Short mmCIF file of C-alpha atoms in Angstrom, two decimals:
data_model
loop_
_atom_site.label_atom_id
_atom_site.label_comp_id
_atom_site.label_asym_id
_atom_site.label_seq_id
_atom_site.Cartn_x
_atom_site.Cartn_y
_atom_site.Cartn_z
CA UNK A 1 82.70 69.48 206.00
CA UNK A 2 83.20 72.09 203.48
CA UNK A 3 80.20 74.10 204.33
CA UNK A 4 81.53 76.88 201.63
CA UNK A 5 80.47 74.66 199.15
CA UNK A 6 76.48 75.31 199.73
CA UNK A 7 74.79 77.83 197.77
CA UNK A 8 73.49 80.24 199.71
CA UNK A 9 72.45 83.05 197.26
CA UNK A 10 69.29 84.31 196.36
CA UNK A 11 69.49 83.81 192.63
CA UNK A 12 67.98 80.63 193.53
CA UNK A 13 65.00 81.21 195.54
CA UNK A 14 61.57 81.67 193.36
CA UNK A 15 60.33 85.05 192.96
CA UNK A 16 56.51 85.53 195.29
CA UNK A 17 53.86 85.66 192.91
CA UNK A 18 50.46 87.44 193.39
CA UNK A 19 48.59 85.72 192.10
CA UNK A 20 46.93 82.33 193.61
CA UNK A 21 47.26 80.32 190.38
CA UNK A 22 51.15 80.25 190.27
CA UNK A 23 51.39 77.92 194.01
CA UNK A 24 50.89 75.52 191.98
CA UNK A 25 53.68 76.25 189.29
CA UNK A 26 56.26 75.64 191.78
CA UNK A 27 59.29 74.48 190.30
CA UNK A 28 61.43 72.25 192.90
CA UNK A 29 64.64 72.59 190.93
CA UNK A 30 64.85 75.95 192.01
CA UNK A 31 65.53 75.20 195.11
CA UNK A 32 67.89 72.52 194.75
CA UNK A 33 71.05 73.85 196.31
CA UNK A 34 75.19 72.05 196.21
CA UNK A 35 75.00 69.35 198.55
CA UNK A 36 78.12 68.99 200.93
CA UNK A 37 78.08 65.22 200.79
CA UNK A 38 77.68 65.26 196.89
CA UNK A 39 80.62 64.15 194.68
CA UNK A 40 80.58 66.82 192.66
CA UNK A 41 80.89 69.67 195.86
CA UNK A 42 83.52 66.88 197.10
CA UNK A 43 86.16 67.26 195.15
CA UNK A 44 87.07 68.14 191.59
CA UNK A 45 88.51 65.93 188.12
CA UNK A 46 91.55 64.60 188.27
CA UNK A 47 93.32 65.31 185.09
CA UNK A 48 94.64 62.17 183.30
CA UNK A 49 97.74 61.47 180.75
CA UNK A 50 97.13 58.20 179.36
CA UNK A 51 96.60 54.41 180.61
CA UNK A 52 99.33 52.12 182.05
CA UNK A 53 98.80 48.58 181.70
CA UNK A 54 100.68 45.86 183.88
CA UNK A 55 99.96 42.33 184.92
CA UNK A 56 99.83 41.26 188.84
CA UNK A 57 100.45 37.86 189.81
CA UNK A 58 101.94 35.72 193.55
CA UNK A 59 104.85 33.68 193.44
CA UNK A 60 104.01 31.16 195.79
CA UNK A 61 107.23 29.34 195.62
CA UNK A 62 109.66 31.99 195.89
CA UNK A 63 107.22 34.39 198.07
CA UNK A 64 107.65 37.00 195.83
CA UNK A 65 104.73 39.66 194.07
CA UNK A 66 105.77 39.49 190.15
CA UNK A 67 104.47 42.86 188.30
CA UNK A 68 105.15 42.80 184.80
CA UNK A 69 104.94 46.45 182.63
CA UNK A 70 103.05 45.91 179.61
CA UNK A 71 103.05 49.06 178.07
CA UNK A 72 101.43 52.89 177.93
CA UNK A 73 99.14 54.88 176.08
CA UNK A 74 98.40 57.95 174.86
CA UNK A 75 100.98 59.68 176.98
CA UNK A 76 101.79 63.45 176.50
CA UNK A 77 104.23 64.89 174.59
CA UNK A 78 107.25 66.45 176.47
CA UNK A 79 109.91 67.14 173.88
CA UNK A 80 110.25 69.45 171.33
CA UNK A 81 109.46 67.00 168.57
CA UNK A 82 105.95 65.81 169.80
CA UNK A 83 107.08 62.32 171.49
CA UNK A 84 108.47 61.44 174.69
CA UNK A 85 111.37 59.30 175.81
CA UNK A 86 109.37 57.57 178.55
CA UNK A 87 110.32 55.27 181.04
CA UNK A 88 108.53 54.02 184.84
CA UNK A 89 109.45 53.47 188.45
CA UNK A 90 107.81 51.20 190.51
CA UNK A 91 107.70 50.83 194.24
CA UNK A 92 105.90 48.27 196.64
CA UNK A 93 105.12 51.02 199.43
CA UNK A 94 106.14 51.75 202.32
CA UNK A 95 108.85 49.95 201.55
CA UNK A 96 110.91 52.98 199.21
CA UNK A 97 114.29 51.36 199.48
CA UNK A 98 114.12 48.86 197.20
CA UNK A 99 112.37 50.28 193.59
CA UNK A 100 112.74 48.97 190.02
CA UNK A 101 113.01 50.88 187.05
CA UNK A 102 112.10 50.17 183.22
CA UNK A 103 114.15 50.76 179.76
CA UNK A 104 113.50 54.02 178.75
CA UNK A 105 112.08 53.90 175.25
CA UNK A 106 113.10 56.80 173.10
CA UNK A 107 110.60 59.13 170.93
CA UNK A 108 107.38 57.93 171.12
CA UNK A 109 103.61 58.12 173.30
CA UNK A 110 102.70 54.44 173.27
CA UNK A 111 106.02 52.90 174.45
CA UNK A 112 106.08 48.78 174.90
CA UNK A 113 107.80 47.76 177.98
CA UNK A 114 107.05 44.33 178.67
CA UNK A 115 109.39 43.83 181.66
CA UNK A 116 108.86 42.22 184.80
CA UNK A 117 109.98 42.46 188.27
CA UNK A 118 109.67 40.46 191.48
CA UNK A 119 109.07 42.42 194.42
CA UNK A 120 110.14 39.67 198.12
CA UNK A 121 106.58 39.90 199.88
CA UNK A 122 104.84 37.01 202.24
CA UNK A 123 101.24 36.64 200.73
CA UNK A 124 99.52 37.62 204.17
CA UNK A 125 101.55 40.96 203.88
CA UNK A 126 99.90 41.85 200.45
CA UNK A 127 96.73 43.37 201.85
CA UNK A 128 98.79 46.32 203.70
CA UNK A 129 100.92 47.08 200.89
CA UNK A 130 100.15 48.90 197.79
CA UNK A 131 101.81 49.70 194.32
CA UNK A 132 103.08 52.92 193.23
CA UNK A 133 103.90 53.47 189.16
CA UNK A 134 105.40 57.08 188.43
CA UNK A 135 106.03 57.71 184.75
CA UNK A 136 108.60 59.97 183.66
CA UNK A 137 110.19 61.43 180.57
CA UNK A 138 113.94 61.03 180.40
CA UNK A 139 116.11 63.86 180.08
CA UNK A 140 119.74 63.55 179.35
CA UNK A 141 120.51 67.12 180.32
CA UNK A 142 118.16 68.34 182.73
CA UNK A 143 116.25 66.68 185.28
CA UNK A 144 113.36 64.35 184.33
CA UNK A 145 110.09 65.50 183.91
CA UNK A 146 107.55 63.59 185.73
CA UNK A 147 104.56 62.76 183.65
CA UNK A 148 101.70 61.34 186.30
CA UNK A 149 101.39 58.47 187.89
CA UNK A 150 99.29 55.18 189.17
CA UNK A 151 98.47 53.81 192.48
CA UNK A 152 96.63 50.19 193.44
CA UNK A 153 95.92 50.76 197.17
CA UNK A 154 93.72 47.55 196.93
CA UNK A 155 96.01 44.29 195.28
CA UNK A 156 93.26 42.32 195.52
CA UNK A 157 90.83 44.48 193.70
CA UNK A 158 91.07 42.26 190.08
CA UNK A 159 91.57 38.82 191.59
CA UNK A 160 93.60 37.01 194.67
CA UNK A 161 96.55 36.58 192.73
CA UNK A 162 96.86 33.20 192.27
CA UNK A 163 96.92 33.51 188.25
CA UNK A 164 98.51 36.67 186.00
CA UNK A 165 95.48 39.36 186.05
CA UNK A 166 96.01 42.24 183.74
CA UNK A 167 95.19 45.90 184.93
CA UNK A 168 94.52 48.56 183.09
CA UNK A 169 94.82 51.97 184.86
CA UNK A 170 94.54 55.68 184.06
CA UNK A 171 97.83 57.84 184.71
CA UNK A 172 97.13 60.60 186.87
CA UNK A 173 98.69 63.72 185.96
CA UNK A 174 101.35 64.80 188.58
CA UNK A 175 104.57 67.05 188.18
CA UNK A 176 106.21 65.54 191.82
CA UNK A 177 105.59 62.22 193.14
CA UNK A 178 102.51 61.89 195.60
CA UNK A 179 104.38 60.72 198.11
CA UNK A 180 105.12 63.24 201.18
CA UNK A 181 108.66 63.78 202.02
CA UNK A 182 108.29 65.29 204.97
CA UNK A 183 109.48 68.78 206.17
CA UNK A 184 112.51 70.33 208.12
CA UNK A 185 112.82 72.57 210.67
CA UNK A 186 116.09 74.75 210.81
CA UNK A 187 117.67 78.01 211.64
CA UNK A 188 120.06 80.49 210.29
CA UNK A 189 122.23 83.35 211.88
CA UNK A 190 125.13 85.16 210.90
CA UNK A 191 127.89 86.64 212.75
CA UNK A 192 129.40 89.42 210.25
CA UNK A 193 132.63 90.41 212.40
CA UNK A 194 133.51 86.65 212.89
CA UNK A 195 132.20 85.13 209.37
CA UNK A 196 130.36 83.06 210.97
CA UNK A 197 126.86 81.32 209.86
CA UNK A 198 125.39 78.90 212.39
CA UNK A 199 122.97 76.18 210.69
CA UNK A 200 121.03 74.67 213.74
CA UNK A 201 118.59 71.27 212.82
CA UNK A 202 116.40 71.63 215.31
CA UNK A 203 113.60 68.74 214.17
CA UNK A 204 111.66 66.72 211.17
CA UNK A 205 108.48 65.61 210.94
CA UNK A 206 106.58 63.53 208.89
CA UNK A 207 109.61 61.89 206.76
CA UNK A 208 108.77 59.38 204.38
CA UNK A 209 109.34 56.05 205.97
CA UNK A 210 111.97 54.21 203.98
CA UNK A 211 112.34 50.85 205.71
CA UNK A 212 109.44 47.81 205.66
CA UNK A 213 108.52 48.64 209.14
CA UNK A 214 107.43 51.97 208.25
CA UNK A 215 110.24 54.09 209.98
CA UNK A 216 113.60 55.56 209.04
CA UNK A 217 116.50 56.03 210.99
CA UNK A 218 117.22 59.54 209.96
CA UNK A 219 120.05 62.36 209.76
CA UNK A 220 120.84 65.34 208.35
CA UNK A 221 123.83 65.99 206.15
CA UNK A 222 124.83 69.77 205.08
CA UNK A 223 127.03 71.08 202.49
CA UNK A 224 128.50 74.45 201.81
CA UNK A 225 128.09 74.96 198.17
CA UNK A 226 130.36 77.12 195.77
CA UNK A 227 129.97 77.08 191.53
CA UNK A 228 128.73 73.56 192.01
CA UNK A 229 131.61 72.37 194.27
CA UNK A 230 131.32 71.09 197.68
CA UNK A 231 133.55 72.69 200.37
CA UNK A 232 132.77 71.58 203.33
CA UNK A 233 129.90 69.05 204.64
CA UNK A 234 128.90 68.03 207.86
CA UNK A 235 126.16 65.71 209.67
CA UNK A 236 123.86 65.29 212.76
CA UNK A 237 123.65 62.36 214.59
CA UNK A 238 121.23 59.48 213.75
CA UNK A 239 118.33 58.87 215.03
CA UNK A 240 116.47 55.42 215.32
CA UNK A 241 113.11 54.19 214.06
CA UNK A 242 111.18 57.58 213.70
CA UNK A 243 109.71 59.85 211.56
CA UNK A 244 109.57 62.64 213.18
CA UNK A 245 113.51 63.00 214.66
CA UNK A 246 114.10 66.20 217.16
CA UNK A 247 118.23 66.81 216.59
CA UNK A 248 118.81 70.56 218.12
CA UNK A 249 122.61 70.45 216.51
CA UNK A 250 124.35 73.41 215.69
CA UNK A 251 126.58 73.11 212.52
CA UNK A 252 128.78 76.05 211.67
CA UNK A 253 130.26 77.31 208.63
CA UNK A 254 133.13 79.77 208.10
CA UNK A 255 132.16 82.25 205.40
CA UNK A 256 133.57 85.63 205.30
CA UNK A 257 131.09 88.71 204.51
CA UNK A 258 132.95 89.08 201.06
CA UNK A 259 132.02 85.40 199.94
CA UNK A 260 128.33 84.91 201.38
CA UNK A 261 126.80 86.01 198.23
CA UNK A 262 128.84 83.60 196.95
CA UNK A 263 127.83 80.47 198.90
CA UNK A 264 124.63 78.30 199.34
CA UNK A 265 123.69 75.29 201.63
CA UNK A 266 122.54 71.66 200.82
CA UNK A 267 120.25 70.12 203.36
CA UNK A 268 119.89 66.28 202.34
CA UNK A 269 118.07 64.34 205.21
CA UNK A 270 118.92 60.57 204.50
CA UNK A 271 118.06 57.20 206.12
CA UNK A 272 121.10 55.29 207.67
CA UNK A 273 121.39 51.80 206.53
CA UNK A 274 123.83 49.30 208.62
CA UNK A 275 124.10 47.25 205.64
CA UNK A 276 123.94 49.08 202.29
CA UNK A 277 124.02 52.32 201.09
CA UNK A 278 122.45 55.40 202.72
CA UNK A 279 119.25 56.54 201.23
CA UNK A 280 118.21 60.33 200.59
CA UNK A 281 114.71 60.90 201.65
CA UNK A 282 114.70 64.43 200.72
CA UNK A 283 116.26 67.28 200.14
CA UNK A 284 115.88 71.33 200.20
CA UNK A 285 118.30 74.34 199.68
CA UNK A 286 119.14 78.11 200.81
CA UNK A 287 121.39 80.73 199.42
CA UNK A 288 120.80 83.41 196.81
CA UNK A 289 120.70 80.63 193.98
CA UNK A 290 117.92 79.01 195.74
CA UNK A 291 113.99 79.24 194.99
CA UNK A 292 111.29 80.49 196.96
CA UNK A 293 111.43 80.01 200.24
CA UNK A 294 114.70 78.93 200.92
CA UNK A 295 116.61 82.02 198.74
CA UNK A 296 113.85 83.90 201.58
CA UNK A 297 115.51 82.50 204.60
CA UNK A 298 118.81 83.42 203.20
CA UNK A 299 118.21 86.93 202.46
CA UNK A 300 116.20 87.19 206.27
CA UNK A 301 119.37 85.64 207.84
CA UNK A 302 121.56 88.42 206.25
CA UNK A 303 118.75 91.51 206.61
CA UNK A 304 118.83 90.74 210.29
CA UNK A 305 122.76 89.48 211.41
CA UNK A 306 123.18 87.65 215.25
CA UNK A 307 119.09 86.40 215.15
CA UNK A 308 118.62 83.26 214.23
CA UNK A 309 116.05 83.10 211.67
CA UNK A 310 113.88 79.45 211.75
CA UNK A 311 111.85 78.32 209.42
CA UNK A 312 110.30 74.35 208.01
CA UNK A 313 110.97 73.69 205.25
CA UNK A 314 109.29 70.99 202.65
CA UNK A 315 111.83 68.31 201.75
CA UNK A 316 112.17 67.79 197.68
CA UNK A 317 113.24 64.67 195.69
CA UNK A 318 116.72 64.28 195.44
CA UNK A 319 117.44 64.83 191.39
CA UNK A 320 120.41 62.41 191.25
CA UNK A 321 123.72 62.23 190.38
CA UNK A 322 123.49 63.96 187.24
CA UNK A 323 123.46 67.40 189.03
CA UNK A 324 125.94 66.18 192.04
CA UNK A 325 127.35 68.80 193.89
CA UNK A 326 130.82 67.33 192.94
CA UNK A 327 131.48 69.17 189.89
CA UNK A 328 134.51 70.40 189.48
CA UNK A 329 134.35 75.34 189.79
CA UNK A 330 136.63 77.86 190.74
CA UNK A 331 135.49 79.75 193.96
CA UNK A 332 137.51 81.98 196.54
CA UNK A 333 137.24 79.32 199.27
CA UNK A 334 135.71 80.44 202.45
CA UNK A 335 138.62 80.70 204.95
CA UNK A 336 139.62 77.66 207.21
CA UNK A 337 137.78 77.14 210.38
CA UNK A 338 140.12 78.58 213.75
CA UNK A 339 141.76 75.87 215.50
CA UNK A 340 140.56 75.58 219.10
#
């Protein structure tokens, strides 16, 4: 209980009067004091960016939940011009793996989407999943801007699905998708005389579960960054059905004093999958180009050389390919690691 929220000054109690007559003028609202229970102590507005509408229905036959995008309104304007270039992802959580993704309509607040998608689902399954919409505006050169987004925890809130019911829904205004990544836990050092930087994953907890039984089977893959190009990457071992893997693996770099200002490090933590392609849950950075915390553990690594410095770290959504580490940059490579 948020027992800060009660009003406990003074202001509020009545001033004693002399005089007999004025008992009987007591006036109870100034007493009445923030209640810790009440909704409005509870918690505070969510701002909103517009509706989403969409149509639910069951697929009986082919076992399948079929969501159809109708369209938005009244969505902000992101661009320079006044309009947006929006478009939506849509995932039946936990499940992450599999998503779908709409057109993206160009320059305008009240785009028309009309598509529909069929998400594989047993009908007795449907009360323990839930729908996740994010809206986002499209970007060709930078990364996307995330407008808000929608959540139906309840499928069954409109009807049982056994005919199309249309939903409206306010978007809730969000920057990053609600859904927790998780966090890493990691350590730096660096030996000066030998060039040596020593990247130990020691654990992760809470990782966003990316398979339908709620777990991931998780490792860690890092890169040494230079100008955008990747020179050198290496990985952990994989761990099965958890979200909360404990690796303690040391991973060691090369990198001569002259060229660590010159370096950074990728930590992607992806899900292993036998059959497809690997997922990324999340992702986070360090090196002088980083932000906030993880430029931090960089410059603490090099302020205090042969300590290992450890820190967690909150995992970030991986931006894509459109800002892959594969780019072609000119950088004095790090020297080759020493035979044994």
């Amino acid at each position: 209980m948020n027992v800060t929220s009660v009003d406990f000054t003074m202001d509020t109690l009545p001033v004693r009067q002399s005089s007999a007559v004025s008992i009987g003028r007591i006036k109870p609202e100034l007493y009445k004091q923030k209640s810790v229970d009440s909704e409005d102590g509870a918690k505070e507005p969510v701002e909103t960016c517009g509706k989403l509408s969409f149509a639910l229905s069951y697929d009986y036959e082919e076992q399948a939940l079929v969501v159809c995008i109708l369209k938005a309104l009244d969505l902000p304007a992101k661009d320079f011009t006044g309009t947006s270039d929006p478009y939506v992802k849509i995932y039946l959580l936990p499940e992450r793996k599999k998503k779908f993704q709409t057109r993206v309509h160009r320059k305008t607040l009240n785009p028309m989407f009309d598509e529909t998608f069929r998400f594989p689902v047993e009908y007795s399954e449907l009360c323990n999943r839930k729908l996740h919409f994010s809206v986002y505006d499209f970007d060709r050169f930078m990364s996307h801007d995330m407008i808000g987004e929608v959540v139906v925890d309840n499928l069954f809130e409109l009807s049982d699905l056994s005919r199309e019911a249309v939903v409206w829904k306010d978007i809730l205004a969000a920057t990053t998708e609600s859904v927790d990544l998780g966090e890493i836990m990691y350590s730096l050092c660096y030996l000066p005389t030998a060039g040596r930087m020593t990247l130990t994953v020691i654990k992760c907890r809470n990782l966003k579960a990316m398979d339908i039984t709620g777990y991931s089977d998780p490792y860690v893959k890092v890169s040494l960054i230079c100008d955008g190009r990747r020179l050198k990457k290496r990985k952990t071992t994989t761990k099965k059905n958890t979200l909360n893997p404990v690796y303690n693996e040391a991973i060691i770099f090369d990198i001569p004093p002259e060229n660590v200002e010159q370096v950074s490090l990728s930590i992607m933590v992806m899900d292993y999958d036998r059959v497809g392609h690997n997922e990324v849950i999340g992702v986070c950075r360090a090196g002088p180009d980083a932000e906030g915390l993880g430029r931090n553990h960089w410059n603490e690594m090099l302020a205090y050389p042969r300590k290992p410095i450890t820190h967690w770290h909150a995992l970030c959504e991986w931006p894509g390919r459109a800002s892959s580490f594969e780019s072609q940059g000119s950088c004095p490579s790090p020297k080759p690691p020493q035979t044994p």
